[in-house]
Amino acid sequence: MGAHQTPSPLRGIIGYLVTPFGADGSPDLDSLSKLVDHLIAQDIHGIAPLGSTGESAYLNDREWAAVAQTTIKAAAGRVPVIVGASALTTADTVTMCRSAEQWGADAVMVLPLSYWKLTDDEIFDHYATVAQAISIPIMAYNNPATAGVDMSPELLYRMYRDIDNVTMVKESSGDIQRMHALHLLSNGDLPFFNGCNPLALEAFAAGAAGWCTAAPNLIGGPIKAMWDAVQANDFRAARGLFLDNLDLLSFILSGGLPATVKAGLDLMGMPCGSPRLPLQPLSNADRATLANMLKLATT
């Protein structure tokens, strides 16, 4: 520990995949492969299956493996693939991460899950054990709203500093001060990714290495253009693009990522089925709202 033997070159827009379901309720792997092509065609910098958008918490082990393998095969090395690999126990998380590495994932995204409240040392040891078992980079994912575990900037920086393969952070707490803290603690060295759509512009200003978002499924052009404007230090153009799409970016998040993204893809002619119960599809009223937003975003 202590030196990053596996540095992460990842930067930019990381697009999150939904998991399509067929009429029988099982993952529709053919549709998933087409979605991979669709996302890559948006000229983004990476794709990530099996996150919150991908309903990973609602898949069994066999389904999780099929989605991971199909995504990696469909991507075919065109962009990096970051596989979500999280379980309640450290042993199961290790198994998932080893499998993802064996199948060709470029990195894994690990979200700490717990029934019991975890101490910082328990979280640290969880990541350290996973890191010792694999050689690909780990994205430490902080999303207290879904995981019930909130990792402080100090803990995230400690893991980045002291665990070789923890090379980046996805910060989804919705608190921009966390991102400023990560930047200050690491003197700008720690690559952190924004995971909250409405904070995108502020996150870039805070030094984010990129944006992990499901939005490119629906509005890939504006998302990529916003990133390009930031890289050109044209924050005026980036701000304009952000404000033009803020209502849609907020709606995607507030409506529930699997439901809103699947509804949007269906409206665009790429049906992916409904979310898996107990999640519900978007209501007719919200679907009409989304259709109007998409029309405005593409005209």
Short mmCIF file of C-alpha atoms in Angstrom, two decimals:
data_model
loop_
_atom_site.label_atom_id
_atom_site.label_comp_id
_atom_site.label_asym_id
_atom_site.label_seq_id
_atom_site.Cartn_x
_atom_site.Cartn_y
_atom_site.Cartn_z
CA MET A 1 0.00 0.00 0.00
CA GLY A 2 0.91 3.63 -0.35
CA ALA A 3 1.88 4.02 -4.03
CA HIS A 4 -0.50 3.79 -6.94
CA GLN A 5 0.83 0.89 -8.96
CA THR A 6 -2.27 0.99 -11.16
CA PRO A 7 -2.92 4.64 -12.04
CA SER A 8 -6.26 5.40 -13.66
CA PRO A 9 -6.25 7.36 -16.92
CA LEU A 10 -10.04 7.69 -16.85
CA ARG A 11 -11.43 11.16 -17.41
CA GLY A 12 -14.53 12.62 -18.97
CA ILE A 13 -18.11 11.44 -19.36
CA ILE A 14 -18.88 7.94 -18.09
CA GLY A 15 -22.28 6.79 -19.36
CA TYR A 16 -24.40 4.53 -17.18
CA LEU A 17 -26.33 1.69 -18.75
CA VAL A 18 -29.79 0.49 -17.86
CA THR A 19 -30.38 -3.25 -17.76
CA PRO A 20 -33.06 -4.03 -20.38
CA PHE A 21 -35.58 -6.71 -19.46
CA GLY A 22 -37.47 -8.87 -21.92
CA ALA A 23 -41.09 -9.98 -21.84
CA ASP A 24 -40.19 -12.89 -19.53
CA GLY A 25 -38.55 -10.51 -17.04
CA SER A 26 -34.98 -11.67 -17.65
CA PRO A 27 -32.17 -9.42 -18.89
CA ASP A 28 -32.47 -8.77 -22.63
CA LEU A 29 -28.84 -9.13 -23.65
CA ASP A 30 -29.40 -8.34 -27.32
CA SER A 31 -30.96 -5.00 -26.39
CA LEU A 32 -28.13 -4.42 -23.94
CA SER A 33 -25.56 -4.83 -26.72
CA LYS A 34 -27.44 -2.29 -28.84
CA LEU A 35 -27.49 0.14 -25.91
CA VAL A 36 -23.73 -0.19 -25.56
CA ASP A 37 -23.40 0.80 -29.23
CA HIS A 38 -25.84 3.68 -28.69
CA LEU A 39 -23.89 5.06 -25.75
CA ILE A 40 -20.51 4.72 -27.42
CA ALA A 41 -21.92 6.54 -30.45
CA GLN A 42 -22.44 9.58 -28.20
CA ASP A 43 -18.64 9.99 -28.21
CA ILE A 44 -18.34 9.61 -24.44
CA HIS A 45 -15.25 8.41 -22.61
CA GLY A 46 -16.41 5.26 -20.84
CA ILE A 47 -19.44 3.14 -19.96
CA ALA A 48 -20.56 1.62 -16.69
CA PRO A 49 -23.00 -1.26 -16.32
CA LEU A 50 -24.47 -2.48 -13.04
CA GLY A 51 -24.74 0.74 -11.11
CA SER A 52 -27.92 2.23 -9.66
CA THR A 53 -29.17 2.94 -13.20
CA GLY A 54 -28.52 -0.68 -14.12
CA GLU A 55 -30.65 -2.01 -11.23
CA SER A 56 -27.71 -4.03 -9.96
CA ALA A 57 -29.34 -4.43 -6.54
CA TYR A 58 -32.24 -6.30 -8.19
CA LEU A 59 -30.20 -8.83 -10.19
CA ASN A 60 -29.17 -12.29 -9.05
CA ASP A 61 -25.57 -13.47 -9.42
CA ARG A 62 -26.16 -15.17 -12.77
CA GLU A 63 -27.88 -12.10 -14.20
CA TRP A 64 -25.16 -9.79 -12.90
CA ALA A 65 -22.52 -11.93 -14.60
CA ALA A 66 -24.43 -12.01 -17.90
CA VAL A 67 -24.83 -8.21 -17.96
CA ALA A 68 -21.16 -7.63 -17.12
CA GLN A 69 -19.88 -10.07 -19.73
CA THR A 70 -22.27 -8.84 -22.44
CA THR A 71 -21.28 -5.21 -21.86
CA ILE A 72 -17.55 -5.92 -21.97
CA LYS A 73 -17.94 -8.01 -25.14
CA ALA A 74 -20.13 -5.40 -26.85
CA ALA A 75 -17.77 -2.55 -25.97
CA ALA A 76 -14.95 -4.50 -27.60
CA GLY A 77 -12.27 -2.18 -26.25
CA ARG A 78 -13.71 0.94 -27.89
CA VAL A 79 -14.06 2.68 -24.52
CA PRO A 80 -13.19 1.63 -20.95
CA VAL A 81 -15.81 -0.40 -19.09
CA ILE A 82 -16.26 0.20 -15.35
CA VAL A 83 -18.28 -2.64 -13.84
CA GLY A 84 -20.32 -2.05 -10.70
CA ALA A 85 -19.37 -4.79 -8.25
CA SER A 86 -20.78 -4.49 -4.74
CA ALA A 87 -22.11 -6.93 -2.16
CA LEU A 88 -22.87 -6.98 1.55
CA THR A 89 -19.86 -9.12 2.37
CA THR A 90 -16.23 -8.50 1.53
CA ALA A 91 -15.84 -12.07 0.26
CA ASP A 92 -18.70 -11.73 -2.24
CA THR A 93 -17.40 -8.34 -3.39
CA VAL A 94 -13.97 -9.89 -3.99
CA THR A 95 -15.56 -12.67 -6.05
CA MET A 96 -17.44 -10.16 -8.19
CA CYS A 97 -14.40 -7.96 -8.74
CA ARG A 98 -12.18 -10.92 -9.64
CA SER A 99 -14.77 -12.08 -12.15
CA ALA A 100 -15.07 -8.61 -13.70
CA GLU A 101 -11.28 -8.43 -14.07
CA GLN A 102 -11.15 -11.91 -15.61
CA TRP A 103 -13.81 -10.95 -18.17
CA GLY A 104 -11.88 -7.87 -19.24
CA ALA A 105 -13.28 -4.96 -17.24
CA ASP A 106 -11.02 -1.92 -17.19
CA ALA A 107 -12.05 -0.95 -13.65
CA VAL A 108 -14.62 -1.77 -10.98
CA MET A 109 -16.88 0.56 -9.08
CA VAL A 110 -17.33 -0.57 -5.47
CA LEU A 111 -20.15 0.76 -3.32
CA PRO A 112 -19.97 -0.25 0.36
CA LEU A 113 -23.21 -1.93 1.43
CA SER A 114 -24.08 -2.77 5.00
CA TYR A 115 -26.88 -3.93 7.25
CA TRP A 116 -24.88 -2.89 10.30
CA LYS A 117 -23.31 0.54 10.58
CA LEU A 118 -19.67 0.31 9.51
CA THR A 119 -16.74 2.12 11.09
CA ASP A 120 -14.18 3.89 8.94
CA ASP A 121 -11.66 1.15 9.68
CA GLU A 122 -14.12 -1.54 8.58
CA ILE A 123 -14.76 0.31 5.32
CA PHE A 124 -11.03 0.83 4.78
CA ASP A 125 -10.30 -2.87 5.35
CA HIS A 126 -13.14 -3.83 2.99
CA TYR A 127 -11.59 -1.84 0.14
CA ALA A 128 -8.05 -2.93 1.04
CA THR A 129 -9.06 -6.60 0.86
CA VAL A 130 -10.73 -6.11 -2.52
CA ALA A 131 -7.71 -4.20 -3.82
CA GLN A 132 -5.32 -6.98 -2.80
CA ALA A 133 -7.39 -9.47 -4.81
CA ILE A 134 -7.35 -7.64 -8.16
CA SER A 135 -4.97 -5.54 -10.25
CA ILE A 136 -7.41 -3.23 -12.07
CA PRO A 137 -8.38 0.20 -10.70
CA ILE A 138 -11.16 0.63 -8.15
CA MET A 139 -13.57 3.55 -8.17
CA ALA A 140 -14.72 4.11 -4.58
CA TYR A 141 -18.38 5.04 -4.85
CA ASN A 142 -19.98 7.21 -2.17
CA ASN A 143 -23.77 7.20 -2.42
CA PRO A 144 -25.24 7.33 1.08
CA ALA A 145 -28.81 7.68 -0.20
CA THR A 146 -28.78 4.19 -1.71
CA ALA A 147 -26.08 2.35 0.25
CA GLY A 148 -26.78 3.64 3.74
CA VAL A 149 -23.03 4.20 4.13
CA ASP A 150 -21.56 7.69 3.99
CA MET A 151 -17.83 7.93 3.41
CA SER A 152 -16.28 11.23 4.45
CA PRO A 153 -13.80 13.05 2.21
CA GLU A 154 -11.12 12.26 4.80
CA LEU A 155 -11.81 8.51 4.56
CA LEU A 156 -11.94 8.57 0.77
CA TYR A 157 -8.64 10.42 0.60
CA ARG A 158 -7.08 8.02 3.12
CA MET A 159 -8.09 5.06 0.94
CA TYR A 160 -6.78 6.76 -2.19
CA ARG A 161 -3.50 7.54 -0.45
CA ASP A 162 -2.94 4.19 1.24
CA ILE A 163 -4.59 1.53 -0.98
CA ASP A 164 -2.80 0.96 -4.27
CA ASN A 165 -5.75 0.20 -6.52
CA VAL A 166 -8.20 2.76 -5.17
CA THR A 167 -7.40 5.31 -7.84
CA MET A 168 -10.59 7.40 -8.14
CA VAL A 169 -13.80 8.37 -6.39
CA LYS A 170 -17.38 8.81 -7.51
CA GLU A 171 -19.04 11.32 -5.18
CA SER A 172 -22.85 11.18 -5.24
CA SER A 173 -23.83 12.65 -1.90
CA GLY A 174 -25.07 15.84 -3.58
CA ASP A 175 -22.78 17.99 -1.42
CA ILE A 176 -20.41 20.11 -3.49
CA GLN A 177 -18.32 20.82 -0.40
CA ARG A 178 -17.28 17.16 -0.40
CA MET A 179 -15.71 17.67 -3.81
CA HIS A 180 -13.87 20.78 -2.69
CA ALA A 181 -12.60 18.82 0.32
CA LEU A 182 -11.34 15.96 -1.87
CA HIS A 183 -9.48 18.46 -4.03
CA LEU A 184 -7.90 20.21 -1.05
CA LEU A 185 -6.99 17.05 0.87
CA SER A 186 -5.20 15.56 -2.13
CA ASN A 187 -3.75 18.82 -3.45
CA GLY A 188 -5.66 18.14 -6.65
CA ASP A 189 -4.19 14.66 -7.18
CA LEU A 190 -7.28 12.53 -6.46
CA PRO A 191 -9.47 12.06 -9.56
CA PHE A 192 -13.08 12.44 -8.43
CA PHE A 193 -16.17 12.07 -10.58
CA ASN A 194 -19.46 13.85 -10.09
CA GLY A 195 -22.41 11.50 -9.61
CA CYS A 196 -25.16 14.09 -9.13
CA ASN A 197 -26.61 15.58 -12.33
CA PRO A 198 -27.67 18.98 -10.94
CA LEU A 199 -24.16 19.57 -9.58
CA ALA A 200 -22.36 18.98 -12.87
CA LEU A 201 -21.23 22.52 -13.58
CA GLU A 202 -20.18 23.17 -9.97
CA ALA A 203 -18.33 19.86 -9.92
CA PHE A 204 -16.32 20.79 -13.00
CA ALA A 205 -15.47 24.13 -11.41
CA ALA A 206 -14.33 22.22 -8.31
CA GLY A 207 -11.91 20.17 -10.41
CA ALA A 208 -13.87 17.00 -11.15
CA ALA A 209 -12.10 14.55 -13.44
CA GLY A 210 -15.41 13.69 -15.05
CA TRP A 211 -19.11 13.01 -14.70
CA CYS A 212 -20.73 9.62 -14.17
CA THR A 213 -24.24 10.00 -15.53
CA ALA A 214 -27.10 8.19 -17.24
CA ALA A 215 -27.97 11.35 -19.20
CA PRO A 216 -26.02 10.41 -22.38
CA ASN A 217 -28.60 7.69 -22.99
CA LEU A 218 -31.04 10.49 -23.78
CA ILE A 219 -29.03 13.64 -24.57
CA GLY A 220 -25.52 12.55 -25.45
CA GLY A 221 -24.69 15.54 -27.64
CA PRO A 222 -25.24 18.30 -25.06
CA ILE A 223 -23.46 16.30 -22.33
CA LYS A 224 -20.36 15.76 -24.46
CA ALA A 225 -20.47 19.40 -25.65
CA MET A 226 -20.55 20.58 -22.04
CA TRP A 227 -17.46 18.52 -21.22
CA ASP A 228 -15.67 19.80 -24.31
CA ALA A 229 -16.47 23.40 -23.33
CA VAL A 230 -15.06 22.85 -19.84
CA GLN A 231 -11.87 21.38 -21.30
CA ALA A 232 -11.55 24.47 -23.47
CA ASN A 233 -12.00 26.67 -20.38
CA ASP A 234 -15.16 28.07 -21.96
CA PHE A 235 -17.32 28.03 -18.84
CA ARG A 236 -19.74 30.49 -20.40
CA ALA A 237 -20.63 27.95 -23.10
CA ALA A 238 -20.67 25.12 -20.55
CA ARG A 239 -23.01 27.10 -18.31
CA GLY A 240 -25.36 27.75 -21.21
CA LEU A 241 -25.52 24.06 -22.11
CA PHE A 242 -26.01 23.12 -18.47
CA LEU A 243 -28.85 25.57 -17.88
CA ASP A 244 -30.53 24.61 -21.16
CA ASN A 245 -30.70 21.00 -19.98
CA LEU A 246 -30.99 21.43 -16.21
CA ASP A 247 -34.71 20.62 -16.03
CA LEU A 248 -34.15 17.34 -17.85
CA LEU A 249 -31.03 16.49 -15.86
CA SER A 250 -32.93 17.06 -12.62
CA PHE A 251 -35.97 15.12 -13.82
CA ILE A 252 -33.88 12.10 -14.77
CA LEU A 253 -32.63 11.96 -11.19
CA SER A 254 -35.82 12.83 -9.31
CA GLY A 255 -37.99 10.44 -11.31
CA GLY A 256 -35.78 7.46 -10.47
CA LEU A 257 -32.94 6.63 -12.84
CA PRO A 258 -34.10 3.21 -14.13
CA ALA A 259 -37.68 4.41 -14.67
CA THR A 260 -36.86 7.73 -16.34
CA VAL A 261 -34.03 6.46 -18.54
CA LYS A 262 -36.01 3.42 -19.68
CA ALA A 263 -39.03 5.60 -20.44
CA GLY A 264 -36.85 8.01 -22.39
CA LEU A 265 -35.21 5.24 -24.39
CA ASP A 266 -38.64 3.81 -25.17
CA LEU A 267 -39.76 7.22 -26.44
CA MET A 268 -36.65 7.26 -28.64
CA GLY A 269 -37.50 3.89 -30.16
CA MET A 270 -35.20 1.75 -28.01
CA PRO A 271 -37.52 -0.16 -25.66
CA CYS A 272 -35.84 -1.70 -22.61
CA GLY A 273 -38.81 -3.03 -20.68
CA SER A 274 -39.96 -1.85 -17.28
CA PRO A 275 -37.85 -1.61 -14.14
CA ARG A 276 -37.89 -4.71 -11.98
CA LEU A 277 -40.41 -4.78 -9.16
CA PRO A 278 -40.74 -3.25 -6.64
CA LEU A 279 -39.65 -0.36 -8.89
CA GLN A 280 -42.46 0.99 -11.03
CA PRO A 281 -42.45 2.40 -14.57
CA LEU A 282 -42.83 6.13 -15.06
CA SER A 283 -46.44 7.33 -14.75
CA ASN A 284 -48.25 8.47 -17.89
CA ALA A 285 -48.12 12.08 -16.70
CA ASP A 286 -44.38 11.94 -16.04
CA ARG A 287 -43.83 10.16 -19.32
CA ALA A 288 -45.57 13.02 -21.14
CA THR A 289 -43.41 15.52 -19.25
CA LEU A 290 -40.29 13.62 -20.24
CA ALA A 291 -41.39 13.49 -23.88
CA ASN A 292 -41.73 17.27 -23.94
CA MET A 293 -38.32 17.72 -22.34
CA LEU A 294 -36.69 15.41 -24.85
CA LYS A 295 -38.34 17.25 -27.72
CA LEU A 296 -36.97 20.57 -26.45
CA ALA A 297 -33.53 19.04 -25.91
CA THR A 298 -33.29 17.78 -29.48
CA THR A 299 -34.73 20.76 -31.38
#
